[in-house]
Every structure is written in structure tokens, then in C-alpha cells.
Short mmCIF file of C-alpha atoms in Angstrom, two decimals:
data_model
loop_
_atom_site.label_atom_id
_atom_site.label_comp_id
_atom_site.label_asym_id
_atom_site.label_seq_id
_atom_site.Cartn_x
_atom_site.Cartn_y
_atom_site.Cartn_z
CA UNK T 1 69.04 20.06 70.92
CA UNK T 2 66.59 22.62 69.35
CA UNK T 3 67.05 21.04 65.92
CA UNK T 4 66.55 17.49 67.31
CA UNK T 5 63.39 18.65 69.14
CA UNK T 6 61.98 20.16 66.04
CA UNK T 7 62.78 16.98 64.10
CA UNK T 8 60.98 14.87 66.76
CA UNK T 9 57.91 17.07 66.40
CA UNK T 10 57.35 15.64 62.91
CA UNK T 11 55.39 12.77 64.40
CA UNK T 12 53.31 12.07 61.24
CA UNK T 13 56.34 11.65 59.03
CA UNK T 14 58.18 9.60 61.69
CA UNK T 15 55.06 7.37 62.02
CA UNK T 16 54.93 6.88 58.28
CA UNK T 17 58.39 5.36 58.38
CA UNK T 18 56.78 2.33 60.13
CA UNK T 19 54.22 1.93 57.36
CA UNK T 20 53.99 -1.44 55.54
CA UNK T 21 53.50 0.57 52.28
CA UNK T 22 56.96 1.16 50.76
CA UNK T 23 55.76 4.26 48.87
CA UNK T 24 54.50 5.89 52.12
CA UNK T 25 57.92 5.18 53.71
CA UNK T 26 59.76 6.67 50.74
CA UNK T 27 57.65 9.89 50.81
CA UNK T 28 58.10 10.19 54.56
CA UNK T 29 61.86 9.64 54.24
CA UNK T 30 62.20 12.35 51.57
CA UNK T 31 60.15 14.79 53.69
CA UNK T 32 62.30 14.16 56.72
CA UNK T 33 65.54 14.62 54.67
CA UNK T 34 64.23 18.03 53.55
CA UNK T 35 63.32 18.98 57.08
CA UNK T 36 66.81 17.92 58.36
CA UNK T 37 68.38 20.09 55.64
CA UNK T 38 66.27 23.13 56.68
CA UNK T 39 67.01 22.59 60.36
CA UNK T 40 70.75 22.39 59.65
CA UNK T 41 70.46 25.68 57.74
CA UNK T 42 68.66 27.55 60.54
CA UNK T 43 70.54 25.94 63.54
CA UNK T 44 74.25 26.76 63.12
CA UNK T 45 75.19 24.64 66.16
CA UNK T 46 73.78 21.42 64.66
CA UNK T 47 76.35 19.69 62.43
CA UNK T 48 74.70 16.22 61.80
CA UNK T 49 71.09 15.04 62.13
CA UNK T 50 69.79 11.47 61.74
CA UNK T 51 66.71 9.20 61.89
CA UNK T 52 67.06 5.43 62.25
CA UNK T 53 64.02 3.18 61.79
CA UNK T 54 64.68 -0.01 63.79
CA UNK T 55 61.93 -2.02 62.25
CA UNK T 56 63.06 -1.69 58.61
CA UNK T 57 66.70 -0.83 59.43
CA UNK T 58 66.37 2.45 57.47
CA UNK T 59 69.01 5.12 58.18
CA UNK T 60 68.45 8.79 57.14
CA UNK T 61 71.03 11.50 57.78
CA UNK T 62 71.98 15.07 56.78
CA UNK T 63 75.08 17.05 57.69
CA UNK T 64 78.29 15.17 56.78
CA UNK T 65 79.32 15.73 53.17
CA UNK T 66 80.88 13.13 50.89
CA UNK T 67 84.22 14.66 51.61
CA UNK T 68 83.90 13.80 55.33
CA UNK T 69 85.83 10.89 56.71
CA UNK T 70 84.13 7.57 55.62
CA UNK T 71 85.34 5.85 58.85
CA UNK T 72 83.63 8.58 60.98
CA UNK T 73 80.28 8.14 59.15
CA UNK T 74 80.41 4.40 59.59
CA UNK T 75 81.30 4.67 63.24
CA UNK T 76 78.38 7.05 63.77
CA UNK T 77 76.00 4.75 61.91
CA UNK T 78 77.00 1.75 64.11
CA UNK T 79 76.82 3.78 67.32
CA UNK T 80 73.35 5.08 66.51
CA UNK T 81 72.02 1.57 65.84
CA UNK T 82 73.17 0.52 69.37
CA UNK T 83 72.07 3.60 71.31
CA UNK T 84 68.82 2.03 72.43
CA UNK T 85 70.58 -1.11 73.80
CA UNK T 86 73.21 0.71 75.92
CA UNK T 87 70.67 2.93 77.82
CA UNK T 88 71.92 6.29 76.54
CA UNK T 89 68.68 7.72 75.11
CA UNK T 90 68.07 11.35 75.98
CA UNK T 91 71.63 12.01 77.27
CA UNK T 92 74.69 13.50 75.69
CA UNK T 93 77.34 10.82 75.12
CA UNK T 94 80.94 11.06 74.05
CA UNK T 95 81.87 8.72 71.23
CA UNK T 96 85.39 7.50 70.64
CA UNK T 97 86.04 8.11 67.00
CA UNK T 98 88.77 9.69 64.94
CA UNK T 99 88.74 13.09 66.59
CA UNK T 100 85.83 12.24 68.92
CA UNK T 101 82.12 13.13 68.62
CA UNK T 102 79.18 14.18 70.86
CA UNK T 103 75.86 12.38 70.22
CA UNK T 104 72.33 12.63 71.65
CA UNK T 105 69.38 10.39 70.69
CA UNK T 106 65.66 10.04 71.47
CA UNK T 107 63.00 7.43 70.59
CA UNK T 108 59.89 8.45 68.66
CA UNK T 109 57.41 6.07 66.92
CA UNK T 110 59.90 3.16 66.92
CA UNK T 111 62.54 5.50 65.45
CA UNK T 112 65.82 6.78 66.92
CA UNK T 113 66.07 10.57 66.30
CA UNK T 114 69.09 12.65 67.23
CA UNK T 115 72.04 14.77 66.36
CA UNK T 116 75.87 14.47 66.38
CA UNK T 117 78.60 17.13 66.78
CA UNK T 118 81.89 15.86 65.26
CA UNK T 119 84.64 17.53 67.38
CA UNK T 120 86.91 17.98 64.35
CA UNK T 121 84.53 20.49 62.86
CA UNK T 122 83.57 21.94 66.17
CA UNK T 123 87.13 22.72 67.13
CA UNK T 124 87.73 24.80 63.95
CA UNK T 125 84.62 26.88 64.68
CA UNK T 126 85.39 27.73 68.35
CA UNK T 127 89.16 27.96 68.53
CA UNK T 128 89.73 31.59 67.43
CA UNK T 129 91.77 33.14 70.28
CA UNK T 130 95.33 32.14 70.85
CA UNK T 131 94.91 32.76 74.64
CA UNK T 132 92.11 30.22 74.99
CA UNK T 133 92.08 26.47 75.65
CA UNK T 134 89.08 24.17 75.73
CA UNK T 135 88.71 21.00 77.79
CA UNK T 136 86.09 18.35 77.21
CA UNK T 137 85.34 15.84 80.05
CA UNK T 138 83.24 12.73 80.07
CA UNK T 139 82.41 10.92 83.37
CA UNK T 140 84.83 13.44 85.09
CA UNK T 141 87.71 12.28 82.84
CA UNK T 142 89.49 14.66 80.42
CA UNK T 143 88.88 13.30 76.91
CA UNK T 144 89.78 16.29 74.72
CA UNK T 145 92.02 19.28 75.05
CA UNK T 146 92.35 21.72 72.11
CA UNK T 147 93.60 25.25 71.60
CA UNK T 148 96.76 26.87 70.33
CA UNK T 149 98.22 27.32 73.81
CA UNK T 150 97.73 23.91 75.44
CA UNK T 151 98.14 23.71 79.27
CA UNK T 152 98.59 20.50 81.22
CA UNK T 153 95.53 20.39 83.33
CA UNK T 154 94.76 17.67 85.87
CA UNK T 155 91.43 16.28 86.97
CA UNK T 156 91.91 17.96 90.31
CA UNK T 157 92.16 21.38 88.68
CA UNK T 158 88.56 21.18 87.42
CA UNK T 159 86.12 23.52 89.41
CA UNK T 160 83.67 21.52 91.60
CA UNK T 161 80.77 24.01 91.02
CA UNK T 162 79.70 26.58 88.50
CA UNK T 163 82.05 29.32 89.72
CA UNK T 164 85.34 29.86 87.83
CA UNK T 165 88.60 29.36 89.78
CA UNK T 166 92.28 30.15 89.46
CA UNK T 167 94.76 27.30 89.04
CA UNK T 168 98.54 26.94 88.92
CA UNK T 169 99.26 29.70 91.44
CA UNK T 170 96.54 32.03 89.93
CA UNK T 171 98.32 31.86 86.57
CA UNK T 172 95.26 30.54 84.69
CA UNK T 173 91.53 30.92 85.14
CA UNK T 174 89.30 27.93 84.43
CA UNK T 175 85.47 28.08 84.07
CA UNK T 176 82.81 25.73 82.72
CA UNK T 177 79.85 23.53 83.40
CA UNK T 178 78.71 19.96 82.93
CA UNK T 179 75.63 18.52 81.16
CA UNK T 180 74.87 14.89 82.10
CA UNK T 181 78.25 13.20 82.00
CA UNK T 182 79.80 15.78 79.66
CA UNK T 183 81.66 18.88 80.73
CA UNK T 184 83.09 21.83 78.83
CA UNK T 185 85.67 24.09 80.34
CA UNK T 186 87.53 27.19 79.05
CA UNK T 187 91.04 28.23 80.23
CA UNK T 188 92.56 31.65 79.88
CA UNK T 189 95.84 33.02 81.09
CA UNK T 190 95.88 35.71 83.70
CA UNK T 191 97.59 38.17 81.38
CA UNK T 192 94.85 37.81 78.75
CA UNK T 193 92.09 38.31 81.37
CA UNK T 194 93.53 41.23 83.41
CA UNK T 195 96.42 42.63 81.37
CA UNK T 196 94.56 45.03 79.15
CA UNK T 197 91.92 46.35 81.65
CA UNK T 198 93.61 49.62 82.46
CA UNK T 199 94.43 50.28 78.83
CA UNK T 200 90.94 49.44 77.80
CA UNK T 201 89.42 51.85 80.37
CA UNK T 202 91.73 54.69 79.22
CA UNK T 203 90.98 53.99 75.59
CA UNK T 204 87.21 53.88 76.28
CA UNK T 205 87.40 57.25 77.98
CA UNK T 206 89.30 58.67 75.04
CA UNK T 207 86.82 57.25 72.57
CA UNK T 208 83.92 58.76 74.48
CA UNK T 209 85.53 62.15 74.43
CA UNK T 210 86.26 61.87 70.73
CA UNK T 211 82.70 60.73 70.08
CA UNK T 212 81.38 63.84 71.84
CA UNK T 213 83.64 66.03 69.68
CA UNK T 214 82.55 64.20 66.59
CA UNK T 215 78.90 64.61 67.47
CA UNK T 216 79.27 68.28 68.17
CA UNK T 217 81.27 68.85 65.02
CA UNK T 218 78.82 66.80 62.91
CA UNK T 219 75.86 68.71 64.34
CA UNK T 220 77.48 72.02 63.51
CA UNK T 221 78.48 70.84 60.11
CA UNK T 222 75.11 69.39 59.16
CA UNK T 223 73.25 72.46 60.49
CA UNK T 224 75.43 74.79 58.39
CA UNK T 225 75.79 72.56 55.28
CA UNK T 226 72.42 70.75 55.22
CA UNK T 227 69.67 71.83 57.64
CA UNK T 228 69.79 75.62 57.07
CA UNK T 229 70.14 75.38 53.26
CA UNK T 230 67.45 72.72 53.23
CA UNK T 231 65.08 75.01 55.15
CA UNK T 232 65.80 77.89 52.75
CA UNK T 233 65.22 75.54 49.87
CA UNK T 234 61.83 74.31 51.27
CA UNK T 235 60.74 77.94 51.89
CA UNK T 236 61.76 78.88 48.35
CA UNK T 237 59.92 75.90 46.85
CA UNK T 238 56.77 76.78 48.96
CA UNK T 239 56.83 80.37 47.53
CA UNK T 240 57.21 79.04 43.95
CA UNK T 241 54.33 76.57 44.69
CA UNK T 242 52.23 79.64 45.55
CA UNK T 243 52.76 81.13 42.09
CA UNK T 244 55.77 83.39 42.69
CA UNK T 245 57.57 82.24 39.55
CA UNK T 246 59.72 85.44 39.52
CA UNK T 247 61.76 84.23 42.43
CA UNK T 248 65.19 82.73 41.93
CA UNK T 249 67.18 80.56 44.32
CA UNK T 250 70.34 82.23 45.69
CA UNK T 251 73.53 80.95 44.05
CA UNK T 252 75.54 81.51 47.23
CA UNK T 253 75.01 77.93 48.42
CA UNK T 254 77.28 76.52 51.12
CA UNK T 255 78.29 73.45 49.06
CA UNK T 256 78.34 72.13 45.54
CA UNK T 257 75.29 69.95 45.95
CA UNK T 258 72.96 72.79 46.97
CA UNK T 259 74.49 75.15 44.42
CA UNK T 260 73.72 72.51 41.73
CA UNK T 261 70.17 72.05 43.00
CA UNK T 262 69.70 75.80 43.09
CA UNK T 263 70.96 76.16 39.44
CA UNK T 264 68.70 73.28 38.38
CA UNK T 265 65.67 74.92 40.05
CA UNK T 266 66.46 78.24 38.50
CA UNK T 267 66.81 76.62 35.04
CA UNK T 268 63.57 74.80 35.50
CA UNK T 269 61.78 78.04 36.51
CA UNK T 270 63.20 79.77 33.47
CA UNK T 271 61.86 76.90 31.34
CA UNK T 272 58.43 77.10 32.99
CA UNK T 273 58.20 80.88 32.54
CA UNK T 274 59.28 80.58 28.84
CA UNK T 275 56.65 77.98 27.97
CA UNK T 276 53.73 80.23 26.82
CA UNK T 277 52.29 78.31 23.88
CA UNK T 278 49.71 75.61 24.22
CA UNK T 279 52.00 73.11 22.38
CA UNK T 280 54.28 73.13 25.42
CA UNK T 281 51.62 72.29 28.10
CA UNK T 282 52.57 68.61 28.22
CA UNK T 283 56.27 69.54 28.75
CA UNK T 284 55.28 71.90 31.58
CA UNK T 285 53.42 69.02 33.27
CA UNK T 286 56.52 66.87 32.93
CA UNK T 287 58.75 69.51 34.50
CA UNK T 288 56.30 69.98 37.37
CA UNK T 289 56.42 66.20 38.02
CA UNK T 290 60.22 66.49 37.99
CA UNK T 291 60.15 69.31 40.52
CA UNK T 292 57.94 67.13 42.83
CA UNK T 293 60.46 64.35 42.36
CA UNK T 294 63.36 66.66 43.39
CA UNK T 295 61.24 67.80 46.36
CA UNK T 296 60.68 64.22 47.39
CA UNK T 297 64.42 63.62 47.55
CA UNK T 298 65.20 66.71 49.76
CA UNK T 299 63.37 65.88 52.89
CA UNK T 300 64.51 67.55 56.08
CA UNK T 301 63.13 64.85 58.30
CA UNK T 302 65.55 62.37 56.69
CA UNK T 303 68.49 64.32 58.03
CA UNK T 304 66.83 65.01 61.38
CA UNK T 305 66.18 61.23 61.80
CA UNK T 306 69.83 60.60 60.89
CA UNK T 307 71.01 63.03 63.61
CA UNK T 308 68.67 61.50 66.16
CA UNK T 309 69.98 58.04 65.33
CA UNK T 310 73.60 59.11 65.75
CA UNK T 311 72.75 60.96 68.99
CA UNK T 312 71.10 57.76 70.33
CA UNK T 313 73.95 55.43 69.28
CA UNK T 314 76.47 57.82 71.04
CA UNK T 315 74.76 57.25 74.45
CA UNK T 316 74.96 53.47 73.78
CA UNK T 317 78.69 53.69 73.19
CA UNK T 318 78.33 52.29 69.61
CA UNK T 319 81.25 54.27 68.22
CA UNK T 320 82.05 51.87 65.35
CA UNK T 321 78.34 51.95 64.35
CA UNK T 322 78.40 55.78 64.42
CA UNK T 323 81.37 55.81 62.00
CA UNK T 324 79.75 53.33 59.65
CA UNK T 325 76.45 55.18 59.82
CA UNK T 326 78.09 58.51 58.98
CA UNK T 327 79.89 56.95 56.00
CA UNK T 328 76.67 55.42 54.70
CA UNK T 329 74.82 58.71 55.27
CA UNK T 330 77.45 60.60 53.32
CA UNK T 331 77.08 58.25 50.33
CA UNK T 332 73.33 58.40 50.62
CA UNK T 333 73.25 62.22 50.56
CA UNK T 334 75.66 62.46 47.66
CA UNK T 335 73.37 60.16 45.64
CA UNK T 336 70.28 62.07 46.50
CA UNK T 337 71.83 65.36 45.39
CA UNK T 338 73.53 63.88 42.30
CA UNK T 339 73.21 66.02 39.16
CA UNK T 340 73.16 64.71 35.62
CA UNK T 341 70.61 62.77 33.56
CA UNK T 342 67.37 61.68 35.09
CA UNK T 343 68.41 58.08 34.52
CA UNK T 344 71.23 56.17 36.17
CA UNK T 345 72.68 52.73 35.70
CA UNK T 346 70.89 49.87 37.42
CA UNK T 347 74.16 48.97 39.07
CA UNK T 348 74.51 52.43 40.64
CA UNK T 349 70.85 52.36 41.82
CA UNK T 350 71.43 48.87 43.38
CA UNK T 351 74.53 50.03 45.22
CA UNK T 352 72.68 52.99 46.57
CA UNK T 353 69.79 50.70 47.76
CA UNK T 354 72.31 48.38 49.52
CA UNK T 355 73.88 51.43 51.22
CA UNK T 356 70.38 52.56 52.35
CA UNK T 357 69.64 49.14 53.74
CA UNK T 358 72.92 49.18 55.72
CA UNK T 359 71.88 52.51 57.27
CA UNK T 360 68.44 51.01 58.19
CA UNK T 361 70.09 47.89 59.72
CA UNK T 362 71.36 50.14 62.48
CA UNK T 363 67.85 51.34 63.15
CA UNK T 364 66.33 47.87 62.90
CA UNK T 365 69.06 45.49 64.00
CA UNK T 366 68.46 41.84 63.01
CA UNK T 367 65.03 42.82 61.64
CA UNK T 368 65.59 42.61 57.86
CA UNK T 369 66.97 39.95 55.56
CA UNK T 370 67.69 41.44 52.09
CA UNK T 371 68.83 39.77 48.89
CA UNK T 372 69.73 41.69 45.70
CA UNK T 373 70.17 39.67 42.44
CA UNK T 374 71.07 41.68 39.37
CA UNK T 375 71.69 39.79 36.10
CA UNK T 376 74.99 40.60 34.50
CA UNK T 377 73.43 41.87 31.28
CA UNK T 378 71.07 44.22 33.19
CA UNK T 379 73.68 46.05 35.36
CA UNK T 380 74.28 48.84 32.79
CA UNK T 381 70.54 49.37 31.95
CA UNK T 382 69.50 52.99 32.41
CA UNK T 383 66.64 53.32 34.95
CA UNK T 384 65.00 56.36 36.60
CA UNK T 385 66.94 57.41 39.64
CA UNK T 386 65.57 56.21 43.05
CA UNK T 387 63.11 53.87 41.37
CA UNK T 388 64.15 50.88 43.53
CA UNK T 389 64.97 53.16 46.51
CA UNK T 390 61.29 54.32 46.54
CA UNK T 391 59.93 50.83 46.76
CA UNK T 392 62.41 49.70 49.47
CA UNK T 393 61.74 52.89 51.49
CA UNK T 394 58.01 52.16 51.30
CA UNK T 395 58.67 48.60 52.65
CA UNK T 396 60.60 50.05 55.64
CA UNK T 397 57.84 52.53 56.38
CA UNK T 398 54.92 50.02 56.29
CA UNK T 399 56.34 46.50 56.84
CA UNK T 400 59.59 46.61 58.94
CA UNK T 401 59.44 46.69 62.72
CA UNK T 402 61.84 45.87 65.50
CA UNK T 403 61.28 42.39 66.89
CA UNK T 404 60.17 40.65 63.74
CA UNK T 405 62.12 39.52 60.70
CA UNK T 406 61.09 41.00 57.32
CA UNK T 407 62.53 39.64 54.05
CA UNK T 408 63.23 42.06 51.10
CA UNK T 409 64.06 40.43 47.72
CA UNK T 410 65.16 42.49 44.69
CA UNK T 411 65.61 40.83 41.33
CA UNK T 412 66.48 42.37 37.92
CA UNK T 413 66.91 40.76 34.49
CA UNK T 414 66.49 41.51 30.74
CA UNK T 415 63.29 40.09 29.36
CA UNK T 416 61.18 40.39 26.18
CA UNK T 417 57.81 42.13 26.66
CA UNK T 418 55.48 43.17 23.85
CA UNK T 419 58.19 42.47 21.25
CA UNK T 420 60.73 44.71 23.09
CA UNK T 421 63.66 43.86 25.28
CA UNK T 422 63.14 45.52 28.73
CA UNK T 423 64.71 45.50 32.11
CA UNK T 424 62.35 43.65 34.44
CA UNK T 425 62.75 44.69 38.06
CA UNK T 426 60.95 42.83 40.89
CA UNK T 427 60.74 43.96 44.50
CA UNK T 428 58.94 42.00 47.13
CA UNK T 429 58.62 41.56 50.90
CA UNK T 430 56.76 39.27 53.33
CA UNK T 431 54.88 42.02 55.20
CA UNK T 432 51.16 42.49 55.39
CA UNK T 433 50.82 43.56 51.71
CA UNK T 434 49.08 46.38 50.03
CA UNK T 435 45.50 47.46 51.12
CA UNK T 436 42.87 46.23 48.67
CA UNK T 437 41.69 49.76 48.04
CA UNK T 438 45.21 50.78 46.94
CA UNK T 439 45.42 47.86 44.49
CA UNK T 440 41.98 48.75 43.05
CA UNK T 441 43.02 52.39 42.66
CA UNK T 442 46.18 51.40 40.87
CA UNK T 443 44.24 49.27 38.42
CA UNK T 444 42.07 52.24 37.65
CA UNK T 445 45.03 54.68 37.53
CA UNK T 446 43.21 56.79 40.14
CA UNK T 447 45.97 56.90 42.92
CA UNK T 448 45.60 60.01 45.05
CA UNK T 449 48.01 61.57 47.46
CA UNK T 450 46.55 62.39 50.88
CA UNK T 451 47.04 65.82 52.42
CA UNK T 452 49.62 64.51 54.87
CA UNK T 453 51.71 63.34 51.89
CA UNK T 454 50.95 59.63 52.35
CA UNK T 455 51.36 57.86 48.97
CA UNK T 456 53.47 60.57 47.31
CA UNK T 457 56.38 58.20 46.72
CA UNK T 458 54.44 55.52 44.86
CA UNK T 459 52.43 58.16 42.94
CA UNK T 460 55.57 60.00 41.85
CA UNK T 461 57.16 56.67 40.77
CA UNK T 462 54.07 55.74 38.67
CA UNK T 463 53.78 59.23 37.15
CA UNK T 464 57.46 59.39 36.30
CA UNK T 465 57.30 56.12 34.37
CA UNK T 466 54.26 57.28 32.45
CA UNK T 467 55.83 60.62 31.48
CA UNK T 468 59.25 59.26 30.64
CA UNK T 469 58.20 56.23 28.59
CA UNK T 470 54.68 57.29 27.46
CA UNK T 471 53.15 54.01 28.76
CA UNK T 472 50.81 53.26 31.60
CA UNK T 473 51.47 49.52 32.11
CA UNK T 474 55.13 49.62 33.14
CA UNK T 475 54.40 49.00 36.87
CA UNK T 476 52.17 46.48 38.56
CA UNK T 477 51.41 46.14 42.25
CA UNK T 478 50.14 42.86 43.80
CA UNK T 479 50.06 40.80 46.99
CA UNK T 480 51.70 37.37 47.47
CA UNK T 481 50.33 34.28 49.11
CA UNK T 482 50.15 33.77 52.05
CA UNK T 483 51.29 37.39 52.71
CA UNK T 484 53.59 40.07 51.46
CA UNK T 485 53.67 42.60 48.60
CA UNK T 486 55.12 42.29 45.10
CA UNK T 487 56.00 44.98 42.51
CA UNK T 488 56.84 44.32 38.86
CA UNK T 489 58.54 47.21 36.94
CA UNK T 490 59.53 47.10 33.23
CA UNK T 491 62.02 49.66 31.98
CA UNK T 492 62.40 50.12 28.18
CA UNK T 493 65.87 50.65 26.79
CA UNK T 494 65.37 54.35 26.02
CA UNK T 495 62.93 56.90 27.54
CA UNK T 496 60.68 58.91 25.28
CA UNK T 497 61.48 62.00 27.24
CA UNK T 498 63.82 63.30 29.84
CA UNK T 499 63.46 66.34 32.09
CA UNK T 500 65.29 69.47 31.01
CA UNK T 501 66.11 69.96 34.73
CA UNK T 502 68.56 67.05 34.47
CA UNK T 503 70.11 67.90 31.08
CA UNK T 504 73.00 70.04 32.35
#
């Protein structure tokens, strides 16, 4: 009914169907067909929408494909044309067709507007449990009975009110309600309703106990393997930032990831100390940018937020979500601490971004619609690690909020630019967009990082592209109409330079 109501609200287009001008009618018809298509896409319960103009005998419809039964479509067409004459406007009606159908119709601007639910399709979408049976009544008479375990039900078995009731000696439970002359009832056997209650309660208690053990174990593990080493690493990097280049990170790290990071940092410090001549000043600048890039990846608050999320989900009894979240977190951490070249394949970066979005979906349920489209010839392109992740993370920080839907679109393809084949990456959302002062600063290449660290991600991304490819026009920030942000990134086939920190 929501889809039908939305279609009725298009009063201008419906009114144009009565125009004497044939072109006006054709434009209105095309607009209404597009609107019906969109309504069917956003209203899963609607299976067939129609508009019938009585004055010109014009019939518009969307929903039934060419493969659907021709007889059904013709029966629906004839029934719709006679709805006004049989006094059924504004009420659900059962239509005797091959398999049956439910139809509702309203009048608007000399047009009949409504929707149809063919029961053949509806049955396949609702019958999923072998212990369920569905009854459809019309004028208090049973007209349809479908399910894998069919039970002989009489008219006297139907509940008189809204409360469910037991039938057949309390062997089956029947519940349902009626709308106009239509009624829908669901029947389940007593064993399916009550049989697994005790087992479910015992299993739930066991799952809660296991969840507490997992949380305690995970807290101990992350504190020993992640939080304590991360704090030591941050203290070490702060000391180095204050000019104590003689320090070296301890090699006795608790795991391979931190040991690799420590070795990388020590190698980088050795490189910095060894660069004494003026000819190496540019390389020192590049390694310093790389160090900031590594610092950006190792952020203690990321792990603290992850622990807080798991702790919150445990109180909500979301055990399956906790398991999925931990799996996604593990993949995310391994990617962040990955050693090797500073570039990764675009396919690997895209998989990491999709894993990151899955983690965020648990924090922002039903708040984000994401679509990632990577051209086949671009999947193996080498791109700077976390280049897409940084943009997506910025969207979550500034555009995503619980209670509103945010769309994130990522597209990548190989294109020619300035006579060179490059990987063109586009990231956009429908949030509030970038502030005008930020866009102006980016045009002037004067982006500054605030003292609280705001803007460090986009600054680091822009600076990394400049240093690796020796170009300043590889990234462009803009806003969309009517709202939203858009980022274009062009990645040449080979970088001009790569950080020595990553060449292990």
C-alpha cells in the first residue's frame, strides 16, 4: 500500500494522462512507468503496480516480466478495468486467477491506480519453514492453503479475534488477522513452538558463558599482544620525534607484526642517521613522510574502539556479530601491519576496504550502502597502501551517522591521462561535502594539519602521492550536486620513488 500511495501522490503526471495532447500523455506515461519501476525496487512487498486511464483506455503496468503467465496478465488487466464498476475501490480483493491474486485499487484524476500481489510469487517468498502453514481467507471462506506441511483446517477453527488459539486438541497453534474481507493466518505445530524451548535456554546460557570467556581471553590477548606493544611503540616514536635518533626499538616484540615494525623503524633510523650530505635531503623528507604514514596506521584508539564495540555487543547477546567482528578485526590488523613494498595491488586494497566497511556496519547498522566496482584490467595495478582506506575512513568520520543512510561509491578503471595510461580511482559519498576552505586550500596546495591531528589522513595521502610519483596533480577533491563529496585519484603505472622502509 505504501507503493500505491506514493504512486497516487504523482497528481501532476496522473492529471496529464487526461490531456487532449497526445505528446503530454506520452511523457506522463513514461514518467509514471519510471516511478513504478523505482517504487518496485524500494518496496520489496510490491510485486505489480498499474495505472489505468478510463477516458483513453490506456493501461500502464510494471512488475510482471515477459516470462510471467500471459493468462494471469490478461485476467489482471480485465479485473482492473472493472474495479470501478463493482464497488471495490480502496479495499483489498481476492481475484480468482491461476494461483490467485490480491488486488487493491484507488481512483485519482479519472485514473485507477493500484497494486497486485500474485500469490504464486508470494508463496515462494514466504514459505521457508517446513513447520509453517499459511491460510488465506476471503469473506470468511478459506481460499488458499499453502505450506509444506498442509493441515486440514475448517472455518470453525479460525480465531474470532486477534489472539492466537490452539486447535485439534492443542496440537496446532493458529494466529492471524483480517484486513477488509481478507484474512491471513499462520499455523505451527506444538512441537515446533514449544519443543526446543528448554534446549534453547540451556544453549543460550552456555553461549553467554563462552562469550564472557572469549571476551576475557581477547582482552588479555589484545593487551599483551597489541595495547602494551603499541604504547611502547608510541613512546619510542615520541622520543625519536624529539630528536633522540640514537634510540632503537627493542627487537623482543611479542609477535611478528611488531617485530617487523620495530626492524623497519630501526632500519629507517639507521638510514636517517647515515644521510649527512645535502644531496640526500629530499630522501630524508620522503622517509619522514613514510614514518608519519606508519604512525598513522598504528593508532591505539582504533584498538580501544574495537574492544569497546565487542564489549557492547556482548551485553546485547550478539555472539555471532562478535565472532564476525573479531574475524574482520584480525584481517584489518594484519593488513595494517603488513610488511613489504609501499605499494599493493588494487585488488588487495579493495578487499581490505570491504573488510573495513563490514566492521563499520556493526557500529552503524543499516546506515551505509556501499558499492565497489573495480575494472578487470585494473585489479593488479599497484597503488599506495591504504589509499582508498584513508578516503573511506574520512567518510565514516565526517558523513556517516546512525539513523540516516549514507551511500559510498568506489570505482576504478584504467584510463589515459596526459598521454599515459593510469589507474583512475573515484571515491564519493552523499554526505555534506567538503568545507569550501578545505577545497580552496587543496587548490593552493596549502593544506595544514591542526594540532589535534585533524586532516592528517588527507594531508598524508596527498603528500605520499607527490613524493612517490613526483607530481602534484594526481588527486582532486570536489563536491557533488546537490550534496556529497567526490575524490579523483590517478595512479601512474610505476612510482618514481619508494620508501627504503618498505624495501625489506
